[in-house]
CSV table of C-alpha atoms in Angstrom, one decimal:
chain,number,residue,atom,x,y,z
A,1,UNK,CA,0.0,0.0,0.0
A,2,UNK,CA,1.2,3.6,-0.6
A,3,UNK,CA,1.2,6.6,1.0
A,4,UNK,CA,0.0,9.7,0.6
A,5,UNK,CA,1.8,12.8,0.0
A,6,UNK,CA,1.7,14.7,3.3
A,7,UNK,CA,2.1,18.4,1.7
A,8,UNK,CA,-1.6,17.6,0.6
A,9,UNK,CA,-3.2,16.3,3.8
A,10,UNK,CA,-5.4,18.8,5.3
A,11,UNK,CA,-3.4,18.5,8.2
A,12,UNK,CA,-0.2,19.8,6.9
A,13,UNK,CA,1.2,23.3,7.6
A,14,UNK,CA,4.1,25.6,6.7
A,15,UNK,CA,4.3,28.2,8.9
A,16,UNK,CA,0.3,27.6,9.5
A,17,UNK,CA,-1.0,27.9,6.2
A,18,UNK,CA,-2.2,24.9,4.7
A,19,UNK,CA,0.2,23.6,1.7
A,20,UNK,CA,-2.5,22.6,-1.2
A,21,UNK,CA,-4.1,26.4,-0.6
A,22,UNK,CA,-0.6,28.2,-1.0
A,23,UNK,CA,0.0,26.0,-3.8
A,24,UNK,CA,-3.4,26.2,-5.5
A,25,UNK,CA,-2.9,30.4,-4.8
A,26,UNK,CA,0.5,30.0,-6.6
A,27,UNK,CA,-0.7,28.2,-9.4
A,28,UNK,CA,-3.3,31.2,-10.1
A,29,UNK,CA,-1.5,34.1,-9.8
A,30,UNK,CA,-1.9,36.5,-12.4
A,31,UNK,CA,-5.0,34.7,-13.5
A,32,UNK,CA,-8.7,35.6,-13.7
A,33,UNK,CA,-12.2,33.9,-14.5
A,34,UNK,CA,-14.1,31.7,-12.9
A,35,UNK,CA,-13.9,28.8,-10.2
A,36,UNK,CA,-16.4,26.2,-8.8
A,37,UNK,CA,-15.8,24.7,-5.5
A,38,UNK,CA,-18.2,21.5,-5.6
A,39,UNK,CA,-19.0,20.4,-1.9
A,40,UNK,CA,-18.1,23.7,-0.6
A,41,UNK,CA,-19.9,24.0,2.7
A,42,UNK,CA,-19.3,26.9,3.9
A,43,UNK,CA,-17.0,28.0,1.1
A,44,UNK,CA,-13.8,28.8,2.8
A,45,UNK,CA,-11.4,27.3,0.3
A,46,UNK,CA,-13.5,29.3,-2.4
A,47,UNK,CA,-13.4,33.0,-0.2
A,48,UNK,CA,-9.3,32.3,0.6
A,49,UNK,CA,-9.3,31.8,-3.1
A,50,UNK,CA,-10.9,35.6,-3.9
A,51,UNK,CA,-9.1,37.1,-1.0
A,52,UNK,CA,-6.0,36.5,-2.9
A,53,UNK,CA,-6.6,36.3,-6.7
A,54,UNK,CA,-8.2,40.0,-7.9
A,55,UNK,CA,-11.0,39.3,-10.4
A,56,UNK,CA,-12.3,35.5,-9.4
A,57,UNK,CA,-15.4,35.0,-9.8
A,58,UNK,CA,-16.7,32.3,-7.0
A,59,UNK,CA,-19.2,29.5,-7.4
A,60,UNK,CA,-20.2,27.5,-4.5
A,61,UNK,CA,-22.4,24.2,-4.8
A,62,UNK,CA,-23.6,22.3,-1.8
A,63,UNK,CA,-26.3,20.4,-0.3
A,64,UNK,CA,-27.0,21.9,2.7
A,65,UNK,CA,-28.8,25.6,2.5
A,66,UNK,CA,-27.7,26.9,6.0
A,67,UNK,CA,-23.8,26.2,5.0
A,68,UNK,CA,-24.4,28.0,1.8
A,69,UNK,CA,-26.2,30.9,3.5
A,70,UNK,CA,-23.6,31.2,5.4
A,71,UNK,CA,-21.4,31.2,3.2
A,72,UNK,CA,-23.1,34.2,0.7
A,73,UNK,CA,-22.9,36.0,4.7
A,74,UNK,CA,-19.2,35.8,4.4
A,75,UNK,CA,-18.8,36.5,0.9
A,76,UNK,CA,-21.8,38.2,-0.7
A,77,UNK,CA,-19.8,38.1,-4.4
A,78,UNK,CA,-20.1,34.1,-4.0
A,79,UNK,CA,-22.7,32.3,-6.5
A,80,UNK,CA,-24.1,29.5,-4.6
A,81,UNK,CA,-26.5,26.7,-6.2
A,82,UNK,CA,-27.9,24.2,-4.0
């Protein structure tokens, strides 16, 4: 059996951020358009994401309503769908 790479466990942290973000963040700098975050919940990956990269525009899709309302409360530029 094989293991997985720790710098993309949610776990892992460099200096307290949390490796796939900074690399996913890295990956779209300079960029613009348009991102879906499927699952979202609450949508944090998906607000981190337009904290950092000028011009994103956010889709959130989840099941629950209350997570996605809550997530349009922290973000009001955040499409959700349920």
């Amino acid at each position: 059996s094989g293991t997985a790479d720790p710098s993309w466990e949610p776990e892992s942290a460099v200096r307290g951020q949390n490796v796939a973000l900074v690399r996913a963040l890295s990956a779209l700098r300079g960029r613009s358009g348009r991102t879906l975050e499927v699952g979202a919940g609450t949508a944090r990956f998906l607000r981190a994401l337009r904290l950092r990269v000028s011009g994103l525009e956010g889709h959130a899709c989840d099941l629950s309503r209350p997570a996605l309302e809550r997530a349009r409360r922290h973000d009001s530029g955040v499409n959700v769908t349920q």
